C-alpha positions in Angstrom: -36.5 -20.7 1.0 -38.0 -19.1 -2.1 -37.0 -16.5 -4.1 -40.1 -14.4 -2.9 -39.2 -15.3 1.1 -35.7 -14.4 0.4 -36.5 -11.2 -1.4 -39.0 -10.3 1.5 -36.6 -10.9 4.1 -33.5 -8.9 2.9 -34.8 -6.1 0.9 -35.7 -2.7 2.4 -35.6 0.4 0.0 -34.5 -1.5 -3.0 -38.6 -2.9 -3.7 -39.1 0.8 -4.9 -37.9 3.0 -8.0 -35.5 2.2 -10.8 -34.2 -0.9 -8.9 -37.6 -2.1 -7.9 -38.6 -2.1 -11.6 -35.5 -4.0 -12.9 -36.2 -6.5 -10.0 -39.8 -6.8 -11.3 -38.8 -7.5 -14.8 -36.0 -9.9 -13.6 -38.9 -12.1 -11.7 -41.2 -12.2 -14.6 -44.0 -10.6 -12.1 -44.9 -8.2 -9.7 -43.5 -9.6 -6.2 -46.6 -9.0 -3.6 -47.5 -10.5 -0.5 -43.9 -10.2 1.2 -43.0 -9.0 4.4 -44.5 -6.0 6.1 -47.9 -6.2 5.0 -47.4 -6.8 0.9 -44.5 -4.6 -0.2 -44.7 -4.5 -4.1 -41.9 -4.2 -6.8 -42.7 -1.4 -8.8 -41.6 2.1 -9.8 -44.5 4.4 -8.4 -43.0 7.7 -7.5 -39.0 8.3 -7.3 -38.6 5.6 -4.6 -41.8 3.9 -3.4 -39.9 1.7 -0.8 -39.5 3.1 2.7 -36.4 4.7 3.7 -33.8 3.0 5.5 -31.7 4.5 8.1 -29.0 1.8 7.6 -28.5 0.0 4.3 -29.5 -3.8 4.9 -27.6 -6.2 3.2 -30.3 -7.6 1.0 -30.1 -4.1 -0.2 -26.5 -3.9 -1.0 -26.8 -7.2 -2.4 -29.1 -6.1 -5.0 -27.4 -3.2 -6.1 -24.3 -5.4 -6.5 -26.4 -7.8 -8.9 -27.7 -4.7 -10.7 -24.1 -2.7 -11.1 -22.4 -6.0 -11.4 -24.5 -6.8 -14.5 -23.9 -3.3 -15.8 -20.0 -3.6 -15.6 -19.9 -7.1 -17.0 -21.6 -6.2 -20.3 -19.0 -2.9 -20.6 -17.0 -4.9 -23.0 -19.7 -6.1 -25.1 -18.9 -9.9 -24.0 -19.7 -11.6 -21.0 -16.8 -13.7 -20.0 -16.9 -17.0 -18.1 -14.3 -16.0 -15.4 -16.4 -12.8 -14.6 -19.4 -14.8 -14.2 -17.7 -17.3 -11.9 -15.9 -14.3 -9.7 -19.8 -13.1 -9.1 -21.1 -16.3 -8.3 -17.9 -17.2 -6.0 -18.0 -13.8 -4.3 -21.9 -14.5 -3.7 -21.0 -18.4 -2.1 -18.1 -16.6 -0.2 -20.4 -14.4 1.5 -24.1 -15.6 1.4 -23.3 -19.3 1.5 -24.9 -21.8 -1.6 -28.4 -21.3 -1.1 -28.9 -17.9 -1.0 -26.0 -17.3 -3.5 -28.0 -19.6 -6.0 -31.2 -17.7 -5.6 -28.7 -14.2 -6.1 -27.1 -15.4 -9.0 -30.4 -16.7 -11.0 -31.4 -13.1 -10.3 -28.2 -11.8 -11.2 -28.7 -13.5 -14.8 -32.1 -12.4 -15.3 -31.0 -9.0 -14.6 -28.1 -9.3 -16.8 -30.3 -10.0 -20.0 -32.1 -7.0 -19.8 -31.3 -4.2 -22.3 -30.7 -0.5 -21.5 -30.4 -0.6 -17.8 -31.1 3.2 -16.7 -27.6 3.5 -15.3 -27.9 7.3 -13.9 -31.3 6.1 -12.4 -30.1 3.2 -10.4 -27.1 5.0 -9.1 -29.1 7.8 -8.1 -31.2 5.5 -5.7 -28.4 3.9 -4.3 -26.8 7.5 -3.6 -29.6 8.5 -2.1 -30.5 5.7 0.2 -27.0 4.1 1.0 -24.0 5.2 3.1 -20.7 6.7 1.6 -18.6 3.6 3.2 -21.2 1.1 1.5 -20.9 2.7 -1.9 -16.8 2.7 -1.7 -17.5 -1.2 -1.0 -19.6 -1.4 -4.3 -17.2 0.5 -6.1 -14.3 -2.3 -4.6 -16.6 -5.3 -5.7 -16.9 -3.9 -9.2 -13.3 -3.6 -9.9 -12.9 -7.1 -9.0 -15.5 -8.5 -11.2 -13.6 -6.5 -14.1 -10.1 -7.8 -13.3 -11.8 -11.5 -12.8 -10.7 -12.2 -16.5 -7.0 -10.9 -15.7 -7.3 -7.8 -17.4 -9.8 -4.6 -16.7 -10.5 -3.1 -19.9 -10.8 0.7 -21.1 -14.7 0.2 -21.6 -15.0 -1.5 -18.0 -13.1 1.5 -16.2 -15.1 3.9 -18.3 -18.3 2.3 -17.2 -17.3 2.1 -13.6 -15.9 5.7 -13.7 -19.2 6.6 -14.8 -21.2 4.6 -12.0 -18.7 6.3 -9.4 -19.5 9.7 -10.4 -23.0 9.1 -10.2 -22.8 7.2 -7.0 -21.3 10.3 -5.6 -17.8 9.4 -5.2 -15.0 11.8 -5.3 -12.3 11.0 -8.2 -9.6 10.5 -5.3 -11.3 7.7 -3.9 -12.1 6.1 -7.4 -8.5 6.3 -8.3 -7.5 5.0 -4.8 -9.6 1.7 -5.1 -8.7 1.5 -9.0 -5.4 1.4 -8.0 -5.6 -1.7 -5.9 -6.2 -3.5 -9.1 -3.3 -2.5 -11.1 0.6 -3.1 -10.8 2.5 0.2 -11.0 5.2 2.0 -9.2 2.8 4.6 -7.9 0.0 2.8 -6.8 0.9 2.9 -3.0 0.7 6.8 -3.4 -2.6 6.6 -5.5 -4.2 4.3 -2.7 -3.1 6.6 0.1 -4.5 9.6 -2.5 -1.2 11.5 -2.4 1.4 12.2 -5.1 4.9 11.4 -5.4 5.9 14.7 -3.6 4.2 14.1 -0.3 6.8 14.3 2.4 6.9 11.3 4.9 5.2 13.4 7.4 2.1 13.8 4.7 2.4 10.1 4.2 1.8 9.0 7.7 -1.2 11.3 7.8 -2.8 9.9 4.7 -2.2 6.5 6.0 -4.3 7.4 9.1 -6.9 9.0 6.9 -7.6 6.1 4.9 -7.1 3.5 7.2 -10.0 5.4 9.2 -12.1 5.7 5.8 -11.6 2.0 4.8 -11.9 0.7 8.3 -14.5 -2.6 7.9 -16.2 -1.2 11.0 -17.8 1.2 8.7 -19.7 -1.4 7.0 -20.6 -3.6 10.1 -24.0 -2.5 9.4 -23.8 -4.7 6.3 -23.4 -7.9 8.2 -20.3 -10.1 8.7 -21.0 -11.2 5.0 -19.5 -8.2 3.6 -16.5 -8.0 6.1 -14.2 -9.8 3.9 -14.1 -7.1 1.1 -14.0 -4.4 3.6 -11.1 -6.5 5.3 -9.5 -6.7 1.8 -9.5 -2.5 1.1 -7.9 -2.2 4.7 -5.2 -4.5 4.1 -4.1 -2.7 0.7 -3.9 0.6 2.8 -1.8 -1.1 5.1 0.4 -2.5 2.3 0.8 1.1 0.3 2.1 2.4 3.6 4.5 -0.5 4.5 5.5 -0.3 1.0 6.3 3.2 1.0 8.1 3.0 4.8 10.4 0.4 3.1 11.3 2.4 -0.2 11.6 5.7 2.0 13.2 4.2 5.2 11.1 6.2 7.6 9.4 4.5 10.7 
C-alpha cells in the first residue's frame, strides 16, 4: 500500500487545518486524488476537512505523530529509546506495514521547525472527543518515559499540550502519576487527596473507572484498546493499593 492510499483510507478531518499543512510539508507535496473525490492537504480556512462525528483511527494516528514529534524535541535532543518506543507502539497497534508508513511520516514531521503547538492542539480539541484526547496524553507520557526519565522540559511541553487540548489539571495529574513512583500516586490517579475517606475513595474509583474504561475509545478501533486498558488497569491498581493500605473492602 502506498503512503497516499494509506492516508486516503484512514484520514478524515486531519487533512485540513494546521495538521493538514504539516502533513503536506512532511510528504513533500500536496496530496490529492485521494478518497472521497480528491481531498487535498492544505490549510484553507480554519479546518478545511469535513467534520467527523467520531474521530477515525487515522486522525488519531496522525495527531499522535505530530504531538509525539513535539514532545520528543522538548528536551533539545532526540533519544533513540524514545524513537524506538514510538516505532514499537505503532507496530503493536497497526502492524508492521502501516507502522512503517507512519514512522516515515513521523520522521519527516520531526524535522520540521516551529510546529504550531497551539494551532495543532486547537484543531484536535475541536474535532476529537475527550476520551480520545486523554488517550493521546497517556501516549505522550509513555514516549517521555521511554528513556527512563520524564524530564522537566517534557512535562512542561505535555502540560502545555494538555491545556490547549482542554484537559483538566486533575486529569493531567492523574495520567502523569501513572508514570511516576511516589507515595501519593494512588491518590493522584484517583484524583483525590490523602484526606479522602474510604467512601470517597470508593466513589472516586467508580468515577475514574468509568472515565478510563476502554469502551470509551472503541470507535478508534481495536488497535487503541491496549493503551486504554493500561490506563484502566492503573486505576484498578491504585484502588487495590489503597484498599490494602487502609484495610477496607
